[in-house]
Coordinates of C-alpha atoms and ligand atoms in Angstrom, one line a residue:
Chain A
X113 CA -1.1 54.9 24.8
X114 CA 1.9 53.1 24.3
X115 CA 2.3 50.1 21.7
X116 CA 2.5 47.5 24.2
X117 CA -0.7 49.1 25.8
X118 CA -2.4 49.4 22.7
X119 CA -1.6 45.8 21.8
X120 CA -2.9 44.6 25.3
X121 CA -5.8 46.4 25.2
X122 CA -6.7 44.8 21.5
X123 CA -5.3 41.5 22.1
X124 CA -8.9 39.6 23.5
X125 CA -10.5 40.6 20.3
X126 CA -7.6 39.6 18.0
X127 CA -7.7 36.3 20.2
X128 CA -11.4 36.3 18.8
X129 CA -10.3 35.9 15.2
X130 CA -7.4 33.8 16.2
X131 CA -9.6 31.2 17.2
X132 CA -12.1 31.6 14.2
X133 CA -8.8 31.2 12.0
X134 CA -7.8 28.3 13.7
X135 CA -11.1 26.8 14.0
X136 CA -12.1 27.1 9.7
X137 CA -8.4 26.2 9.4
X138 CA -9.3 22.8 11.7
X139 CA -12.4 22.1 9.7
X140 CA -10.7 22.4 6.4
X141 CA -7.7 20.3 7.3
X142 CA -10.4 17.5 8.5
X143 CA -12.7 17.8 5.7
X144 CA -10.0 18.2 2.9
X145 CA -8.3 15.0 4.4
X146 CA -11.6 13.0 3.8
X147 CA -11.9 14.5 0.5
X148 CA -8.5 14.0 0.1
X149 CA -8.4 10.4 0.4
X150 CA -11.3 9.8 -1.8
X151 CA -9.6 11.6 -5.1
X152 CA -6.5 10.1 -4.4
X153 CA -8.4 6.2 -4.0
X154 CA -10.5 7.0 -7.6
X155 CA -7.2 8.5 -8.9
X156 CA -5.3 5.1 -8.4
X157 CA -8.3 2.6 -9.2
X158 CA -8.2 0.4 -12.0
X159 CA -12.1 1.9 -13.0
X160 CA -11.4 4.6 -16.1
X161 CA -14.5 6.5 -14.5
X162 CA -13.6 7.3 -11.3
X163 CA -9.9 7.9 -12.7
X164 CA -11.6 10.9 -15.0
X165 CA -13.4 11.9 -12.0
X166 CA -10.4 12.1 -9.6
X167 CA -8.4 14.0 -12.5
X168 CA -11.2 15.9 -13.1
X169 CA -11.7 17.2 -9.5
X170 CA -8.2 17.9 -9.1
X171 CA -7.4 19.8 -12.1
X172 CA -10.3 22.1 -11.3
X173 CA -9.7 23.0 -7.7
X174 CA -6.1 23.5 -7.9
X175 CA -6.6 25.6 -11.4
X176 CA -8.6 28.0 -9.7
X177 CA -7.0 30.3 -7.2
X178 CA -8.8 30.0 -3.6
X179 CA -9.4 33.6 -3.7
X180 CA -12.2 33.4 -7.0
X181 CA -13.2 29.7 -5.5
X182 CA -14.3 31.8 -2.2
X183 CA -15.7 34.7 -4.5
X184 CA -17.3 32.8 -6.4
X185 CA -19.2 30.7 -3.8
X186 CA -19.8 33.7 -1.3
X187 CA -21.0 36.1 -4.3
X188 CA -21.3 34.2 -7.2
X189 CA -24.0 31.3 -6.1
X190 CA -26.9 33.5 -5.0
X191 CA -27.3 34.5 -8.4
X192 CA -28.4 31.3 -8.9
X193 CA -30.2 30.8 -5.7
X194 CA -27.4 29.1 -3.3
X195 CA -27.0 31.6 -0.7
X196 CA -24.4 30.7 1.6
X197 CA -23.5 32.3 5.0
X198 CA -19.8 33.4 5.0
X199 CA -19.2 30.7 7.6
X200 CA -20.4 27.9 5.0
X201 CA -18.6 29.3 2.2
X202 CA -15.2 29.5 4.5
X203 CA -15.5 25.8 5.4
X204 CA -16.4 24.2 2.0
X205 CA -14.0 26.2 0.1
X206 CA -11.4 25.8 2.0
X207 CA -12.0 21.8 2.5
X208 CA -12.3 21.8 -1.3
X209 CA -9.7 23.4 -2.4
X210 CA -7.3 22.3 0.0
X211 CA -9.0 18.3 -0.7
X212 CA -7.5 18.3 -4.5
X213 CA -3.7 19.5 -2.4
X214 CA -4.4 16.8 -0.5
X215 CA -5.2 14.1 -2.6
X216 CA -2.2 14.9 -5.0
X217 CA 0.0 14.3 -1.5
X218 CA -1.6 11.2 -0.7
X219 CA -1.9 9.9 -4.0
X220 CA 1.9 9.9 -4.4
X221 CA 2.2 8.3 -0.9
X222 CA 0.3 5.5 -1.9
X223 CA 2.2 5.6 -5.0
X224 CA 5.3 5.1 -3.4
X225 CA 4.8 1.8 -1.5
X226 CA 5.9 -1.4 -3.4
X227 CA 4.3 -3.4 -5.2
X228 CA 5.4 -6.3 -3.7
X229 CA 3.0 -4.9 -0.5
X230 CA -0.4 -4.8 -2.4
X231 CA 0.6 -8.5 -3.7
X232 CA 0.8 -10.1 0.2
X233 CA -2.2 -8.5 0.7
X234 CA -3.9 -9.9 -2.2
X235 CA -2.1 -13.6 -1.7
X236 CA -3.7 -13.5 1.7
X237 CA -7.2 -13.2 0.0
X238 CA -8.2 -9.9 0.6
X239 CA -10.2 -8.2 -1.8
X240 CA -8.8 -5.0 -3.1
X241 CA -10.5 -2.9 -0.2
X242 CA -8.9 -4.8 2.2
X243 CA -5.2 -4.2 1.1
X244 CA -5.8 -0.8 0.7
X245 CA -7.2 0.0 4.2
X246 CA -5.5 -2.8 6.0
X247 CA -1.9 -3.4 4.2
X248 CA -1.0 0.0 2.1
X249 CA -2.8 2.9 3.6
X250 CA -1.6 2.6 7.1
X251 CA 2.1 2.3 5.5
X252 CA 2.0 5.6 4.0
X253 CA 1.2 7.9 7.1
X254 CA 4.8 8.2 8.4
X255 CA 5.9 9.3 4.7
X256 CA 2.9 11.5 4.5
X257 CA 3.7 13.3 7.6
X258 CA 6.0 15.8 6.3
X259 CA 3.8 16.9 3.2
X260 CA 0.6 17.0 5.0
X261 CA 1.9 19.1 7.5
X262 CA 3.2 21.5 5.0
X263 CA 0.1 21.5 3.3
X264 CA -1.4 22.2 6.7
X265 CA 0.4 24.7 7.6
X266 CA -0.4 26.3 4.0
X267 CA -4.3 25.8 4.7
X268 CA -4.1 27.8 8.0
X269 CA -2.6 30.5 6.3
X270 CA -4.9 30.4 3.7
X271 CA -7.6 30.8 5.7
X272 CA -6.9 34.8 5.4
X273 CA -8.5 35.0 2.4
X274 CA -11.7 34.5 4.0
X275 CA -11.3 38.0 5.0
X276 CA -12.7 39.0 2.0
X277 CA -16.2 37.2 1.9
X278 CA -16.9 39.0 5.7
X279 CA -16.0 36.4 8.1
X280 CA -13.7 37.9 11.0
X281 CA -11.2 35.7 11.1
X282 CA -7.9 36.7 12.8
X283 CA -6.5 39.7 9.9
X284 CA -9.7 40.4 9.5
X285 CA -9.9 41.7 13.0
X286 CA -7.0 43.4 13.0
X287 CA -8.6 45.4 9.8
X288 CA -12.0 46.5 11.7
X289 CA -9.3 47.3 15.1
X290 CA -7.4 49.4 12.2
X291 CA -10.6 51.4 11.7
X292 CA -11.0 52.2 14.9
X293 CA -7.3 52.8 16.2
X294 CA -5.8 53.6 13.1
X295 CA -2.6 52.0 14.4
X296 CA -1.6 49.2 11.3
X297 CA 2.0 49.1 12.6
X298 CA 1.4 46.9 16.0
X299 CA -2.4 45.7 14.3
X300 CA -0.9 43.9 11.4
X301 CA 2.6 43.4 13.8
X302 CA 0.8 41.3 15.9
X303 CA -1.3 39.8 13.6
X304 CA 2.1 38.2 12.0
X305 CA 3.3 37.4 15.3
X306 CA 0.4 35.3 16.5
X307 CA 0.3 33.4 12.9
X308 CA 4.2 32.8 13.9
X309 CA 3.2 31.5 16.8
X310 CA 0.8 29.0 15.5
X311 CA 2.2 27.7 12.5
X312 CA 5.6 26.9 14.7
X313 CA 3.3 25.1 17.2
X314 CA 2.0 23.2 14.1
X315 CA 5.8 22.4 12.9
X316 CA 6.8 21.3 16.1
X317 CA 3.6 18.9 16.7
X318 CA 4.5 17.3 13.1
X319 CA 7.8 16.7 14.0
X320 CA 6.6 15.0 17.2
X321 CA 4.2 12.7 15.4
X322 CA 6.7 12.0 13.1
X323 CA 9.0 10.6 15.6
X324 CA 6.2 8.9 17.0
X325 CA 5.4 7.0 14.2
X326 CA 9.3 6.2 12.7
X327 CA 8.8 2.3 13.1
X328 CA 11.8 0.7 15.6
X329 CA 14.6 -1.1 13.5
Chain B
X38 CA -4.5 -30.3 -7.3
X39 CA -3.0 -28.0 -10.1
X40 CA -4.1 -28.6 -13.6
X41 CA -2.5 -26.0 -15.9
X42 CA -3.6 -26.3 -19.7
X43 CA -2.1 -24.4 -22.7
X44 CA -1.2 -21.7 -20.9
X45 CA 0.1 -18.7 -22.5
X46 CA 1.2 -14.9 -21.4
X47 CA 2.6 -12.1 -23.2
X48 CA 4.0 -8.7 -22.0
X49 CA 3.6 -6.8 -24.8
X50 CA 5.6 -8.6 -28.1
X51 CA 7.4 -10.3 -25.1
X52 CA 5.7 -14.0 -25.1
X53 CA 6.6 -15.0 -22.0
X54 CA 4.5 -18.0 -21.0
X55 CA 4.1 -20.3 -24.4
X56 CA 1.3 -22.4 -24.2
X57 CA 2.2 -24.1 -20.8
X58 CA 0.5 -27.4 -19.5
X59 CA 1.5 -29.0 -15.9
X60 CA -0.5 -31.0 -13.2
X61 CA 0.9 -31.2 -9.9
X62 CA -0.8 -33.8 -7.3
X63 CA -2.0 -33.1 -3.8
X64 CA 1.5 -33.6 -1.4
X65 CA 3.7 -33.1 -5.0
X66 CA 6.5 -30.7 -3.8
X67 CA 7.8 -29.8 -7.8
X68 CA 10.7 -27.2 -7.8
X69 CA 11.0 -24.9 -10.6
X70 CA 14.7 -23.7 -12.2
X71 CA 15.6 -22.1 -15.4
X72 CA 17.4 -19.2 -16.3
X73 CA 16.7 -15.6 -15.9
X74 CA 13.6 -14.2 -18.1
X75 CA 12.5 -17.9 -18.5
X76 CA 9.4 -17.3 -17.3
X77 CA 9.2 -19.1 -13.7
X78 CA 8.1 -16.0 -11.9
X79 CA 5.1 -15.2 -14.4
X80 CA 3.9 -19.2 -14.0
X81 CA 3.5 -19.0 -10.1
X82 CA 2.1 -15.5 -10.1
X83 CA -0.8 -16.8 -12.8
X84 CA -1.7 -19.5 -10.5
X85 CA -2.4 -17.5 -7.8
X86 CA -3.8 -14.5 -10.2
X87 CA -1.8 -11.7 -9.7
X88 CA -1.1 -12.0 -13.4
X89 CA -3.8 -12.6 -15.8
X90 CA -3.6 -15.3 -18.5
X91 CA -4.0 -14.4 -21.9
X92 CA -4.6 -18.1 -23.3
X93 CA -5.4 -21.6 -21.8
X94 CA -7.1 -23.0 -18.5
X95 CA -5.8 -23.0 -14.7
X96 CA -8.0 -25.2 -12.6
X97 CA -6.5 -25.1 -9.0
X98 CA -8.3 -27.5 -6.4
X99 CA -11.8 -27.6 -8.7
X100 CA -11.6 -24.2 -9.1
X101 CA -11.3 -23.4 -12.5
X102 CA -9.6 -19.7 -14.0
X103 CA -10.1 -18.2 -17.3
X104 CA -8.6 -15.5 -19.5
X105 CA -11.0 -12.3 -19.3
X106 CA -12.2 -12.1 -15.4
X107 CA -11.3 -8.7 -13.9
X108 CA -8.3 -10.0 -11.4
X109 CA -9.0 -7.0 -9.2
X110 CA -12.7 -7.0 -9.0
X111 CA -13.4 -10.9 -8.4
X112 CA -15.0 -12.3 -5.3
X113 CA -14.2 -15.9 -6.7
X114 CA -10.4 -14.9 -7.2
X115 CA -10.3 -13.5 -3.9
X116 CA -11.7 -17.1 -2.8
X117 CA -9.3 -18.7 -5.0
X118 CA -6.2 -17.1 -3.4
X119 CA -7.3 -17.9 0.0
X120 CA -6.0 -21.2 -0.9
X121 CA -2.8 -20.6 -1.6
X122 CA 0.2 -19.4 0.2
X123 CA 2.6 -16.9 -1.6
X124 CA 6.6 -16.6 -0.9
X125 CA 8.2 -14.0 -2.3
X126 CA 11.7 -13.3 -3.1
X127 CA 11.4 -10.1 -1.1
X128 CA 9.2 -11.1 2.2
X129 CA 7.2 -8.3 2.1
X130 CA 6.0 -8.3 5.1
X131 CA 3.7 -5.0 6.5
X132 CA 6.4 -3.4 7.9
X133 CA 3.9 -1.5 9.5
X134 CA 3.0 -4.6 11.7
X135 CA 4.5 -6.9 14.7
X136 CA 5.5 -10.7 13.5
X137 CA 2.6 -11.6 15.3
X138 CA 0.4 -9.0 13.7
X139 CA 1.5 -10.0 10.0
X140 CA 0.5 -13.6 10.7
X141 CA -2.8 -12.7 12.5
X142 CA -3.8 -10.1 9.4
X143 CA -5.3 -12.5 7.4
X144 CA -7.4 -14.6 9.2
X145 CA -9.0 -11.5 11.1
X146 CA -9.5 -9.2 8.0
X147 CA -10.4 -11.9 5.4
X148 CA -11.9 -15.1 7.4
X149 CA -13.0 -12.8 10.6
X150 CA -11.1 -15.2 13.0
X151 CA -11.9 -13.6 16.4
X152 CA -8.7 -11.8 17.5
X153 CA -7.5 -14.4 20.5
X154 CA -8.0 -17.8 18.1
X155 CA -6.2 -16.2 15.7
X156 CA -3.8 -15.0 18.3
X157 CA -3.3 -18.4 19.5
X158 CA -2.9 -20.3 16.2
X159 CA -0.1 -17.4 15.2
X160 CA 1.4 -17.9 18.3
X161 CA 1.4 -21.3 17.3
X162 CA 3.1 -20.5 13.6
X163 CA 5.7 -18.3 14.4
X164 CA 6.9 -21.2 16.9
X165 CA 6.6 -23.8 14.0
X166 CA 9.0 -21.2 11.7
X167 CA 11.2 -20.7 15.3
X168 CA 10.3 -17.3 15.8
X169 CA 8.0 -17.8 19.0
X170 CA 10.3 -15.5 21.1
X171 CA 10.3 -12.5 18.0
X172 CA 6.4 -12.4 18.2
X173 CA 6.1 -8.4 18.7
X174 CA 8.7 -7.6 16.5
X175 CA 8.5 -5.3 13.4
X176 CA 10.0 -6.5 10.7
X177 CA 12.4 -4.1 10.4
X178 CA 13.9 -5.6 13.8
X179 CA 14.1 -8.9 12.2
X180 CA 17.3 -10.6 9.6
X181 CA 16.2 -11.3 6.1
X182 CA 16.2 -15.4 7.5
X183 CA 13.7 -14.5 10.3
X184 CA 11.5 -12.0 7.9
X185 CA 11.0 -14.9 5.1
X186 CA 10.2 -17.3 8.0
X187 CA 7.4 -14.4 9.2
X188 CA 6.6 -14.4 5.6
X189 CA 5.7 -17.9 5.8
X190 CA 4.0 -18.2 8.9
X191 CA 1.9 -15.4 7.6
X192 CA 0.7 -17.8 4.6
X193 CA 0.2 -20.7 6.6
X194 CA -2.3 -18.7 8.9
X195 CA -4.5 -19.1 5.9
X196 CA -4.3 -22.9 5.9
X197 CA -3.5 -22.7 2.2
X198 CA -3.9 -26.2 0.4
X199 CA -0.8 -25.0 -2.3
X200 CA 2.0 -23.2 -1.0
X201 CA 4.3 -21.2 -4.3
X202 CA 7.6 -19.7 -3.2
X203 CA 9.2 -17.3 -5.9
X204 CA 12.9 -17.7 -4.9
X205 CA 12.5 -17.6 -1.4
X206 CA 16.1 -17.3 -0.6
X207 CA 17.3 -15.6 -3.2
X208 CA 17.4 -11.8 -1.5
X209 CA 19.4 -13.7 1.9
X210 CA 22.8 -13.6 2.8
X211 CA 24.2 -17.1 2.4
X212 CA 24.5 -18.3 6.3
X213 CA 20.7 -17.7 6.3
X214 CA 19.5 -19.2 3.6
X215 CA 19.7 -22.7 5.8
X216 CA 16.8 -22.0 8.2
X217 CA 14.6 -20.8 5.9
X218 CA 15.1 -24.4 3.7
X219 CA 14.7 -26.1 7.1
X220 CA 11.1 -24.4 7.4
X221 CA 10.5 -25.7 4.0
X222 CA 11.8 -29.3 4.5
X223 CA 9.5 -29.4 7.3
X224 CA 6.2 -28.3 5.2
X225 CA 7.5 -30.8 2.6
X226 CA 7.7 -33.6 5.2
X227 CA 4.0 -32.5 6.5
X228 CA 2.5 -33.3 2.7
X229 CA 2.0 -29.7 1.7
X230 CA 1.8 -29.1 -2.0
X231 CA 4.5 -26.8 -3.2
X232 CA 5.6 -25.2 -6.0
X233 CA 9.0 -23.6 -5.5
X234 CA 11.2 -21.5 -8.0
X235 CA 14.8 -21.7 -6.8
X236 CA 18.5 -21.7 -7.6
X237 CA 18.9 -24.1 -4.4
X238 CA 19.4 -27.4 -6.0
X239 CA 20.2 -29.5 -2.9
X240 CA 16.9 -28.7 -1.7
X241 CA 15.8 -29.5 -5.2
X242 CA 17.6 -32.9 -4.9
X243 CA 16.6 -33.7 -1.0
X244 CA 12.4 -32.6 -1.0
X245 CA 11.5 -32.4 -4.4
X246 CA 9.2 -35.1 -6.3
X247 CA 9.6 -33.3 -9.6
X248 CA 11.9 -30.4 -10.8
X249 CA 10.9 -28.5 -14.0
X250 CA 13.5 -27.1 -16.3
X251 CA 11.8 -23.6 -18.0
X252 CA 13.3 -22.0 -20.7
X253 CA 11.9 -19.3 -23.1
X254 CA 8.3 -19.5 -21.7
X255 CA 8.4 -23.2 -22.2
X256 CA 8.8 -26.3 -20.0
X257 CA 11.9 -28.1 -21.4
X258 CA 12.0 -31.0 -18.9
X259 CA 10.0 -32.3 -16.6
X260 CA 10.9 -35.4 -14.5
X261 CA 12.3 -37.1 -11.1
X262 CA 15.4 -34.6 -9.9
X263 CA 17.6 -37.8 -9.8
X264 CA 16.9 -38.5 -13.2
X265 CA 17.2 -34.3 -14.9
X266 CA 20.1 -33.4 -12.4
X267 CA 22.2 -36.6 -14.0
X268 CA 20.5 -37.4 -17.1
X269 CA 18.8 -34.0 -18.0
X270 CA 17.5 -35.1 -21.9
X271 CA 17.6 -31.7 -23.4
X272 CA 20.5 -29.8 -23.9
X273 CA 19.6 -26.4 -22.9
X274 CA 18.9 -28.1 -19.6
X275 CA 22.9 -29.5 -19.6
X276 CA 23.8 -26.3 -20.6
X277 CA 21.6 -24.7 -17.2
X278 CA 22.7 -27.5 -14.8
X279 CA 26.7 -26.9 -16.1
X280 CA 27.3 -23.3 -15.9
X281 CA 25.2 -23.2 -12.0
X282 CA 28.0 -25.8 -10.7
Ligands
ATP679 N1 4.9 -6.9 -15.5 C1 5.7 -7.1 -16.5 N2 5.8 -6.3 -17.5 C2 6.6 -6.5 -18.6 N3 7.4 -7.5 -18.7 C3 7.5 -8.4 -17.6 C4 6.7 -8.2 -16.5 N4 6.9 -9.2 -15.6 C5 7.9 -9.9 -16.2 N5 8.2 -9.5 -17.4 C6 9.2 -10.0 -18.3 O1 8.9 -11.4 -18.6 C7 10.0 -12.2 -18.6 C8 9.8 -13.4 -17.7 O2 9.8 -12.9 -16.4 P1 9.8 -13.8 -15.1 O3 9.9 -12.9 -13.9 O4 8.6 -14.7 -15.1 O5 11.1 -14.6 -15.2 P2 11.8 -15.5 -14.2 O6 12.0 -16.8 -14.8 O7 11.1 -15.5 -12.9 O8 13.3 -14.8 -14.1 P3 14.2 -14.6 -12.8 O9 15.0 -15.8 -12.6 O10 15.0 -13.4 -13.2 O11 13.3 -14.2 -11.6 C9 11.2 -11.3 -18.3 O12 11.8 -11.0 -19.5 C10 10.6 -10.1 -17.7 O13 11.4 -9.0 -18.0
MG680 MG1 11.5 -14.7 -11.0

């Protein structure tokens, strides 16, 4: 069989991890948003507690590399009783890891709007809540753009290392095909091509939202 | 209206509010000069609490403020603020937000106006402040004038009993500092109580009751502008008043 034929012939079953990458890569990108926010709002509060805490939380999941996090929670925890399914340990490691990313990102962006812009919103009367989620928050999404979608685009590629606590994710399916076929030229080929693929569609729908949300001058 | 007693601030060793005592009546319009560093900026920010006293007693409309409450945290300073409008040198307006938008924010998120009242009265503002016909546009549309006159429709929407400016016309280009005086004026002339830090001494001279003199953290003069602006009885004023003609 030819390449092209071989690659044809594999391709529904590579599609099969594709969409199980893209699908833990969705989920972590939701998830680590939420988490995301949280650090960054405790890292920025006047309370020295949640401060520790959001330090805390950060320094740990971005000193650990995914890899051992992933380990650790797929192999690690049932020693203790957790068991896990792969699937579990997937999402919540990834949504972890890539949360204490995420909140460093935000955390500047919130960083970076004046001053002046939290003081309006408190002359107005609104408690501190208010400003955040009403007056400085929605400010910082534009400026966020850019660095989320990087860090995006690094959790989706991430989301290979799952490979290695059993879930078949997109290079994980190109390894059991590899098995099989033994053909790791066009297995792995492809594999790169289709992660190409998606992280330029990711690029290209940033850039669009960007625009999107540039304000009119 | 505005009782202020012994009043102090420091920034660090910096003592930049020294033991401070004012009272401004309900309708008083009092404009505030000095020099750079003198302290002007700090006094109006303490009243509305977004600097915290160290020493001495605010009591703004019955409501009294003490050193040691947590500014952040306080459902009674949130209450407080309600009540008076903030100017600032720089607008800041959400830029993320219409004209329209910026005046309605307050009234819907803090006093839970329904959205078409609050509509309406906005409406209302921004044709007061002569903006009717830039309702939907973002600030970043708008001149520096048109922004600070957003600015202070946005305050108004509160129905603020004390309106502070902090140089309100300091950050525009010259031909626009007129319209935004003009809005002023005009609150003057309605009886709002203002307190208003500027370097615009005909508006001093034309609206104000009283004009302080700050210098150093301390209120040097205090009187009728006719009376400081040609008979100013301490010399550090003279020395002010000579070198800004
Ligand atoms: N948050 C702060 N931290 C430290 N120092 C400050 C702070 N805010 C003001 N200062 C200092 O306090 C002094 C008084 O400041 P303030 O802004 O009240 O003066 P001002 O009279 O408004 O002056 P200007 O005419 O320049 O606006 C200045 O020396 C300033 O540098
Ligand atoms: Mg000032």
């Amino acid at each position: 069989m030819d390449s092209l034929s071989f690659i044809w012939s594999v391709l529904p079953v590579l599609l099969k991890g594709l969409v199980m990458t893209v699908q833990l890569a969705v989920l972590a990108i939701i998830f680590g948003t939420i988490i995301g926010l949280i650090i960054a709002l405790m890292k920025i509060d006047h309370r020295p507690l949640l401060n520790w805490f959001g330090g805390l939380y950060t320094w740990f999941f971005r000193g650990i590399p995914l890899l051992v996090q992933l380990i650790f929670l797929y192999y690690g925890l049932p020693a203790v009783g957790i068991v896990l399914t792969p699937y579990m340990a997937a999402v919540i490691g990834l949504s972890l890891c890539g949360g204490a990313y995420i909140a460093e990102i935000i955390r500047a962006g919130i960083q970076s709007i004046e001053k002046g812009q939290m003081e309006a919103a408190l002359s107005l009367g609104m408690s501190y809540g208010q400003a955040m989620r009403r007056g400085i928050v929605p400010q910082t999404y534009r400026r966020l753009l850019p660095p989320m979608g990087n860090e995006f685009i690094t959790l989706l590629k991430d989301v290979a290392l799952v490979s290695v606590i059993t879930m078949v994710d997109l290079l994980r399916s190109a390894q059991l095909l590899n098995q099989t076929y033994f053909r790791p030229f066009e297995l792995y080929a492809t594999v790169a091509v289709l992660y190409l693929i998606l992280t330029s569609i990711f690029t290209v729908v940033v850039g669009y939202l960007e625009k999107k949300l540039t304000l009119p001058e | 209206m505005i009782q202020v007693s012994n009043v102090s601030k420091s920034f660090g060793q910096l003592k930049v509010l020294d033991d401070v005592s004012l009272e401004v009546q309900s309708g008083e319009v009092v404009v505030i000069i000095g020099p750079s560093g003198s302290g002007k900026s700090t006094l109006l920010r303490c009243l509305n609490c977004l600097e915290q006293v160290d020493d001495g007693l605010i009591n703004i409309d019955g409501q009294a403020v003490r050193p040691g409450v947590n500014y952040l945290k306080s459902k009674d300073i949130y209450r407080l603020r309600q009540g008076i409008g903030m100017v600032f040198q720089r607008f800041n307006l959400f830029p993320h937000m219409t004209a329209l938008e910026n005046v309605i924010e307050g009234p819907i998120t803090v006093r839970k106006t329904p959205r078409e009242e609050a509509v309406e009265k906005g409406l209302r503002l921004l044709d007061k402040v002569g903006l009717a016909d830039k309702a939907n546009a973002y600030p970043g549309q708008l001149s520096g004038g048109q922004q600070q006159r957003v600015a202070i429709a946005r305050s108004l929407a509160m129905e603020p009993k004390i309106m502070l400016f902090d140089e309100p016309t300091s950050a525009l280009d010259p031909e626009l500092v007129g319209e935004v005086l003009a809005v002023m004026k005009n609150l003057a002339k309605e009886g709002m109580t203002m307190m208003v830090v500027t370097h615009e001494m005909s508006f001093a001279k034309e609206v104000a009751d009283r004009v302080l003199f700050m210098d150093e953290g301390k209120i040097l003069e205090d009187g009728k502008p006719s009376q400081i602006f040609s008979d100013p009885r301490h010399p550090r004023t003279r020395e002010f008043l000579k070198k800004l003609l």
